[in-house]
Short mmCIF file of C-alpha atoms in Angstrom, two decimals:
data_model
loop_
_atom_site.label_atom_id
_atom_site.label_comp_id
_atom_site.label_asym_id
_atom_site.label_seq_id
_atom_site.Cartn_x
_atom_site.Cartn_y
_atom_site.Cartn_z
CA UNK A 107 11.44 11.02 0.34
CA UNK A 108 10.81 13.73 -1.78
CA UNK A 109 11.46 14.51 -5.07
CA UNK A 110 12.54 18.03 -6.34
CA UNK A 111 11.97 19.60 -9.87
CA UNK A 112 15.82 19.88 -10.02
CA UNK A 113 16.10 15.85 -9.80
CA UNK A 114 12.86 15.76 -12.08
CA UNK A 115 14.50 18.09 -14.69
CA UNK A 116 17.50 15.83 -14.92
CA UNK A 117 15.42 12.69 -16.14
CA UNK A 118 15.25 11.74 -19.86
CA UNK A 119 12.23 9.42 -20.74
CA UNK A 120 11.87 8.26 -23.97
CA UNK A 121 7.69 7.27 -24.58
CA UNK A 122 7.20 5.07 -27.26
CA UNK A 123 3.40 3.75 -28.85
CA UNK A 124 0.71 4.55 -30.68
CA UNK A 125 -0.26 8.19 -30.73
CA UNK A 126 -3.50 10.44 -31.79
CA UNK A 127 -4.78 13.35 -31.98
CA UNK A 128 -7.98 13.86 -29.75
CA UNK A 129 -10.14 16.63 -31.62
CA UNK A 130 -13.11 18.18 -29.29
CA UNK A 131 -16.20 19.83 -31.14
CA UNK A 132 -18.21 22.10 -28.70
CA UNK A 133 -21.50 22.85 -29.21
CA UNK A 134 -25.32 23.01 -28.63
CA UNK A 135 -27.77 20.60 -29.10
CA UNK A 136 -31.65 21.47 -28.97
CA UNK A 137 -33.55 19.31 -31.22
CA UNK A 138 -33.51 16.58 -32.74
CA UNK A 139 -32.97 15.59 -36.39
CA UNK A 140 -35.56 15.45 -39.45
CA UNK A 141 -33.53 13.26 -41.48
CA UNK A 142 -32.75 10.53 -38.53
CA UNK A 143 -33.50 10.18 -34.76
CA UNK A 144 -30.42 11.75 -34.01
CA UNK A 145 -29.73 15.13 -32.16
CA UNK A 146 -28.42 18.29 -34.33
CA UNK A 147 -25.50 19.57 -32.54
CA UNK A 148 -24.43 23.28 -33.31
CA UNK A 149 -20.38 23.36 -33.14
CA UNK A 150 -19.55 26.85 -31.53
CA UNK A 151 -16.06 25.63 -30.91
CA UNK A 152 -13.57 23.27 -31.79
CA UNK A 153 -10.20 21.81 -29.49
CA UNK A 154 -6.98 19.61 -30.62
CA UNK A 155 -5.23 17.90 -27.39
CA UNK A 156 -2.68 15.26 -27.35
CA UNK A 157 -3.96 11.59 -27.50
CA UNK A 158 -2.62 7.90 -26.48
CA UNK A 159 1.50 7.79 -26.41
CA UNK A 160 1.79 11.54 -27.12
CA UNK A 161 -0.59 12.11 -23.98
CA UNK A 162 1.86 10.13 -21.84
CA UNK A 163 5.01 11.93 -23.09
CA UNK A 164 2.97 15.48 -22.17
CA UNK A 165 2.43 14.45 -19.16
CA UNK A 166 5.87 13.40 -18.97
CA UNK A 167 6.58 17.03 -19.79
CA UNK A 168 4.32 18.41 -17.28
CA UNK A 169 5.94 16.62 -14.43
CA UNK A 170 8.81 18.41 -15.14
CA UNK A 171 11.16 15.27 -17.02
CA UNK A 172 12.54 15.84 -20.45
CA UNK A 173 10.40 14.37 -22.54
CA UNK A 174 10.53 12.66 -26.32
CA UNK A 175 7.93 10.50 -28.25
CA UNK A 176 9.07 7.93 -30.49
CA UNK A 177 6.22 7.07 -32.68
CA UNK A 178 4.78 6.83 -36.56
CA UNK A 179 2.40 9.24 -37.91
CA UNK A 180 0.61 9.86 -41.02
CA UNK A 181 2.22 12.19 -43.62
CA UNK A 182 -1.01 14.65 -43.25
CA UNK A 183 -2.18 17.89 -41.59
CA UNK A 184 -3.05 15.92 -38.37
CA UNK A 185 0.39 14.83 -38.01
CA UNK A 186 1.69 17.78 -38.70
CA UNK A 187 -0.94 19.14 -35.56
CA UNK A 188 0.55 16.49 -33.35
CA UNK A 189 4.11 17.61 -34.04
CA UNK A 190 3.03 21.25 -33.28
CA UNK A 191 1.63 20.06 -30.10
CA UNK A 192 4.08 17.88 -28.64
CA UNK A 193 6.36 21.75 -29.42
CA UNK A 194 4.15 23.53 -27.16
CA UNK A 195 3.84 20.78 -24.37
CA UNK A 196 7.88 20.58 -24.39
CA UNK A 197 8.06 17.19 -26.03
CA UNK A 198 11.29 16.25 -28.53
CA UNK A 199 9.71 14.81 -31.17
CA UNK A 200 11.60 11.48 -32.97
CA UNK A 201 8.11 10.82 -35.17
CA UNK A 202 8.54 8.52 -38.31
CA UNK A 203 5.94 9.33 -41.00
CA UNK A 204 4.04 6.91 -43.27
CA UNK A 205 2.74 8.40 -46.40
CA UNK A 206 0.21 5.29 -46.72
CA UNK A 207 -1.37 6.38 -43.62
CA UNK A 208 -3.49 8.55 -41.79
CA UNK A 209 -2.69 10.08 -38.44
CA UNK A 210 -4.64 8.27 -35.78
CA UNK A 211 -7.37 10.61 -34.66
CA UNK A 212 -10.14 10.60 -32.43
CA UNK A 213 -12.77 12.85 -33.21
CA UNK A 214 -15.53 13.55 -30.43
CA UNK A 215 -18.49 16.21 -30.65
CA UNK A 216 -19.31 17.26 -27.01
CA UNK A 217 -22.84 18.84 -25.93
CA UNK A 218 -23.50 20.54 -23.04
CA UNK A 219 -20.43 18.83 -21.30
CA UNK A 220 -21.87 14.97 -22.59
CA UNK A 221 -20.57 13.18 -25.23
CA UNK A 222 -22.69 12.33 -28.11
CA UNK A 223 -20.40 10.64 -30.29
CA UNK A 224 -16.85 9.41 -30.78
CA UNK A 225 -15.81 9.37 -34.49
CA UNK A 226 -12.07 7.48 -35.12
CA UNK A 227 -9.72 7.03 -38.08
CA UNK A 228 -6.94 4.90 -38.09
CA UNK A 229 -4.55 2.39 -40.11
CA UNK A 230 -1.50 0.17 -38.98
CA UNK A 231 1.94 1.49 -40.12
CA UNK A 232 3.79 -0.26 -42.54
CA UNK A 233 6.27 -2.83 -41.68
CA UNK A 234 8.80 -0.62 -43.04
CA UNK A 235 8.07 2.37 -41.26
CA UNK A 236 8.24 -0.30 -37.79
CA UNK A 237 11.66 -1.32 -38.77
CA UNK A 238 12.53 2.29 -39.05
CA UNK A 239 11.26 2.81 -35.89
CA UNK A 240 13.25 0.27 -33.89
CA UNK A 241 16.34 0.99 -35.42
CA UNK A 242 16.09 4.65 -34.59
CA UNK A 243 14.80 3.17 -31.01
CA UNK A 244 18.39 1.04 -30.79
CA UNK A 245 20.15 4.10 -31.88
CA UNK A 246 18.35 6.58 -28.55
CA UNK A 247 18.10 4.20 -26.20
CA UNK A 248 21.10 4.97 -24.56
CA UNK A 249 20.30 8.77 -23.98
CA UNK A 250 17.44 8.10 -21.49
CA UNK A 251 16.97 6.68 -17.94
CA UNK A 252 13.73 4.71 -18.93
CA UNK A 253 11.58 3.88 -21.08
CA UNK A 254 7.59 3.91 -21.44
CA UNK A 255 6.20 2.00 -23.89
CA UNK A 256 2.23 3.10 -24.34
CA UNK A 257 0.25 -0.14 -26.13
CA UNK A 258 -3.24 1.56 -27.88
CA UNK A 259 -3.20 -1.95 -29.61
CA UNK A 260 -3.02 0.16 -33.00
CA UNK A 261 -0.01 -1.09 -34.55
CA UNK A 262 2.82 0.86 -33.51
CA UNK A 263 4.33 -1.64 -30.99
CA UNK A 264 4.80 -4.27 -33.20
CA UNK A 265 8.72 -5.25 -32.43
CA UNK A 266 7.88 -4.10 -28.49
CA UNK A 267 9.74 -7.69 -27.25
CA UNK A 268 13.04 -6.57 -28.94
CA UNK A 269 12.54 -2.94 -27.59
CA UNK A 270 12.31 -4.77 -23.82
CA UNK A 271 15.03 -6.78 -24.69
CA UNK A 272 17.22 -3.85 -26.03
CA UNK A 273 16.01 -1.96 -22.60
CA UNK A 274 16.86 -4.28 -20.48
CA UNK A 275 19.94 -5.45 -22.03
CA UNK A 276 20.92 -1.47 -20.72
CA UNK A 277 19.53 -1.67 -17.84
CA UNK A 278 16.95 0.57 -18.33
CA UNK A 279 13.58 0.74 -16.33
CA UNK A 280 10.75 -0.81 -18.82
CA UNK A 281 6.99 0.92 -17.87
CA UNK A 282 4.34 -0.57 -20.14
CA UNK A 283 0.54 0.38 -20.03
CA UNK A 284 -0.92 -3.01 -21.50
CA UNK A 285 -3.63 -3.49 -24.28
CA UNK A 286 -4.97 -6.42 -25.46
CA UNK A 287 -4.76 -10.25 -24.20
CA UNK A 288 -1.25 -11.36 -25.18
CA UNK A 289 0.70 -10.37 -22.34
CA UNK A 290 3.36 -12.69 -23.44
CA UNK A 291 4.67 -10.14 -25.60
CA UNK A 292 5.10 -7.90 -22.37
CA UNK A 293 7.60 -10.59 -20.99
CA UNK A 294 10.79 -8.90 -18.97
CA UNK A 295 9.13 -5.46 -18.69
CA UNK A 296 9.91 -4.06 -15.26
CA UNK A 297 6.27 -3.11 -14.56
CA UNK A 298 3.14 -2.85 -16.43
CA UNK A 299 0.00 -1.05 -15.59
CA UNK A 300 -3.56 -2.47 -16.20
CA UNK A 301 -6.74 -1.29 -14.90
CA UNK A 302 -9.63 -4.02 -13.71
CA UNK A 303 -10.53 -4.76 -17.35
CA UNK A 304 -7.67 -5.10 -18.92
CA UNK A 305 -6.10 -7.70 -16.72
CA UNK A 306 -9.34 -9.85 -16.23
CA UNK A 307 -9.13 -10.36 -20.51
CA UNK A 308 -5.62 -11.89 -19.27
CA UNK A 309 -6.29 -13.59 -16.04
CA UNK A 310 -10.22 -14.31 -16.10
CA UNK A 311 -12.88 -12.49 -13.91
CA UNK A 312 -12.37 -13.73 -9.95
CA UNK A 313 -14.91 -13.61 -7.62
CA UNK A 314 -12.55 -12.33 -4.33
CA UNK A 315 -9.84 -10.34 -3.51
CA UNK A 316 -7.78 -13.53 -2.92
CA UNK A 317 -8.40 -14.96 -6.49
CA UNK A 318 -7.66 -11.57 -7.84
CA UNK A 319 -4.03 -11.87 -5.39
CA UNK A 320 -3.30 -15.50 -6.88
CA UNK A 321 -4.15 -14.98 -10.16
CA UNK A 322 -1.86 -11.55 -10.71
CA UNK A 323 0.65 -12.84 -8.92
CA UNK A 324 0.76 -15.72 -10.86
CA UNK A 325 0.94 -13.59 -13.46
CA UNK A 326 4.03 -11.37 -12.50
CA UNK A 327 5.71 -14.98 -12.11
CA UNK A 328 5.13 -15.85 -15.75
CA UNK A 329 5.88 -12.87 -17.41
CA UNK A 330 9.03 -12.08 -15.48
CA UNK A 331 7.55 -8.75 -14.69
CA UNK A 332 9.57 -7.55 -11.09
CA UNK A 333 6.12 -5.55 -10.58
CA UNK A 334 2.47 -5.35 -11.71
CA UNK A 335 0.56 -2.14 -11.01
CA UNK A 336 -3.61 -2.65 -11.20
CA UNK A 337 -5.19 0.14 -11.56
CA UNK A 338 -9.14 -0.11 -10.24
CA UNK A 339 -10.70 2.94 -10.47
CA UNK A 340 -12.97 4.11 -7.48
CA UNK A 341 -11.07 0.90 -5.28
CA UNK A 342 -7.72 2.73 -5.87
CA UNK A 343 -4.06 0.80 -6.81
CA UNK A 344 -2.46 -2.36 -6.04
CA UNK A 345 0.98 -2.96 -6.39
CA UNK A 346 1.91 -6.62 -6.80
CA UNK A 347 5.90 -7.76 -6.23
CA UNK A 348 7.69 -10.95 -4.72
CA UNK A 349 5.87 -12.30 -2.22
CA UNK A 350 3.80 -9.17 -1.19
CA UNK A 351 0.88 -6.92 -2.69
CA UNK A 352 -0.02 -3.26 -1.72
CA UNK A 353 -3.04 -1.84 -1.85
CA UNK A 354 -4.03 2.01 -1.88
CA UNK A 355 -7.52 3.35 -1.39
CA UNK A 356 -8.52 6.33 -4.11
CA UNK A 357 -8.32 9.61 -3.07
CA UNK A 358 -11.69 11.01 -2.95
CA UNK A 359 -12.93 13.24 -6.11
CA UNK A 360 -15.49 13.47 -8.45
CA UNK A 361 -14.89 11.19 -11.32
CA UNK A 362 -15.62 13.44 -14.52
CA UNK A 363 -13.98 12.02 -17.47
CA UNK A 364 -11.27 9.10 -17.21
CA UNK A 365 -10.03 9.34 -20.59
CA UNK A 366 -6.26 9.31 -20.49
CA UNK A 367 -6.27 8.46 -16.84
CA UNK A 368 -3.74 5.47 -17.38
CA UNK A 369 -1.69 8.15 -19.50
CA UNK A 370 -1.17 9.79 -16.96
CA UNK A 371 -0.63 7.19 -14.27
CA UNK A 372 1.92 5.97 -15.76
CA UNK A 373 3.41 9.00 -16.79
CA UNK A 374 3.90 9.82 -13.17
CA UNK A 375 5.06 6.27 -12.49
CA UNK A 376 8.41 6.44 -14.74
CA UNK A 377 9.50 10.24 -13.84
CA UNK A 378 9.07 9.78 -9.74
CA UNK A 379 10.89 6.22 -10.10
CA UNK A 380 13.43 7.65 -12.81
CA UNK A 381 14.35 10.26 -10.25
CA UNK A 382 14.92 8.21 -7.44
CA UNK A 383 11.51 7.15 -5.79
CA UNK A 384 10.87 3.26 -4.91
CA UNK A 385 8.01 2.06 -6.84
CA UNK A 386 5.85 1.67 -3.77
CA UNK A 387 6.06 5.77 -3.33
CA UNK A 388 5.97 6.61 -6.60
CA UNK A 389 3.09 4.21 -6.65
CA UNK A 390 1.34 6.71 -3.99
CA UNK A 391 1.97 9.47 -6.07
CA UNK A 392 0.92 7.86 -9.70
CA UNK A 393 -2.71 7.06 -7.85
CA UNK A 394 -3.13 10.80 -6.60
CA UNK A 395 -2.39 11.53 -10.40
CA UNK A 396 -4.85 9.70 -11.58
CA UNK A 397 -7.43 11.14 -8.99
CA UNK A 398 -6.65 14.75 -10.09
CA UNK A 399 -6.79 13.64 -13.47
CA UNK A 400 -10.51 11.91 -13.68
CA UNK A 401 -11.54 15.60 -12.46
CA UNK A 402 -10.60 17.34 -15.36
CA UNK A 403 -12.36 16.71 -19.21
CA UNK A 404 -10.74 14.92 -21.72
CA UNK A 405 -7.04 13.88 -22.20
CA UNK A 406 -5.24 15.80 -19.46
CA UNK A 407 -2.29 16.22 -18.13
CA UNK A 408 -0.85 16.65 -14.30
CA UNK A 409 1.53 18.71 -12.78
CA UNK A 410 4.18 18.72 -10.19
CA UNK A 411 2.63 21.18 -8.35
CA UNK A 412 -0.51 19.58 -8.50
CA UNK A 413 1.16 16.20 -7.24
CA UNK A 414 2.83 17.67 -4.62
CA UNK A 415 1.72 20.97 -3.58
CA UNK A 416 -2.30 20.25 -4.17
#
């Protein structure tokens, strides 16, 4: 089955999580420091991209889904970036701000097309600003087919068991890309998306591809989860449901950078199921995604031309 741009375009996803802005500083490096054992890096250019929750909700945009980001921000000139870049990417913003905090950022300086260094800032929101938040989430809910819910383990999804439970109560699809080890508070989500490492901090390491099959299934079970994506890098996707698993060899590329792979995974996930798609196929598509996207630098986003045309 295929999915047109027409059915795409008539999709609302609402993204909710923690977002950031990634900043890029480009430059030269060609000696080292006097002051440190460090190399001197000359900026000759600097970049602002969309980071985390905001990333998803671009790609979201990209796909060719309408597209708005629920999230809390910092009452500062790199929230006020964000919001000017979720504009241009075709994102509706619903961003709370919190004057007692600074936008998340992630600040990397880049030489000769290698990373040097990674430089963050961040601060949890206020409980106030979270209550804010999930009221204006109860008050939206209703306008979109489904909801992602993008857990950077910053803060942001603090009340994320009533937003299921609000979801759900709806009937709305639940898409959740995992962080930490308490997957409890992922409970009723209709699928959630973690890659190798994220799920053996939840499960334990195995030692074969049975033990892997028990122990996620098992997991599913628990949780109450009707599906359970892995992601596993160069080994590809498997898709865990009732009684069955499914598992899809990577497309071959050249890995280059996977930041914001799982972004954009998911992203692709939602819209193709949103529009009509079983999750096994949009499954197929959400893994080519993430092979286009590992090609590119940095947070990146896919399109539907890519998906389907490329």
């Amino acid at each position: 089955m295929k999915i047109s741009q027409t059915q795409l375009a008539s999709q609302a996803i609402l993204v909710v999580g923690d977002s950031m802005l990634d900043e890029y500083w480009y430059g030269d490096s060609t000696r080292i420091s006097p002051e440190a054992p460090v190399p001197v890096v000359k900026i000759q250019k600097t970049e602002q991209r969309l980071g985390g929750a905001a990333n998803v909700a671009a790609n979201v945009s990209s796909i060719g889904c309408r597209s708005s980001l629920l999230t809390v921000l910092g009452k500062d000139l790199s929230g006020q970036e964000l919001i000017k870049l979720l504009m241009e990417n075709n994102v509706s913003s619903l961003c709370m701000e919190d004057p007692n905090i600074k936008t998340i950022e992630k600040l990397r300086i880049v030489a000769r097309n290698q990373q040097l260094l990674r430089v963050d800032f961040e601060k949890i929101p206020d409980k106030e600003v979270l209550l804010l938040a999930l009221k204006t989430f109860k008050d939206h809910i209703k306008y979109f087919n489904s909801v992602i819910l993008s857990d950077y383990g910053k803060g942001g999804l603090t009340h994320i068991k009533d937003m299921i439970h609000i979801a759900r109560t709806l009937n709305k699809p639940v898409f959740i890309d995992p962080k930490g080890s308490d997957y409890e508070r992922y409970r009723g989500a209709t699928v959630i998306t973690p890659n190798t490492s994220e799920l053996a901090q939840v499960i334990g390491l195995w030692k074969t591809e049975s033990e892997l099959i028990e122990k996620a299934e098992e997991l599913r079970k628990s949780l109450d989860l009707k599906y359970l994506l892995l992601t596993r890098g160069s080994e590809g996707v498997t898709l865990f449901k009732q009684g069955e698993h499914i598992s899809t060899p990577a497309e071959a590329r050249e890995v280059y950078d996977v930041s914001g792979a799982g972004d954009t995974v998911i992203a692709v996930l939602a819209s193709f199921v949103s529009a009509g798609l079983s999750m096994e196929e949009a499954t197929l598509l959400a893994n080519k995604a993430g092979g286009i996207v590992v090609g590119k630098f940095g947070t990146s986003k896919v399109s539907y031309k890519e998906l389907i045309d490329g």
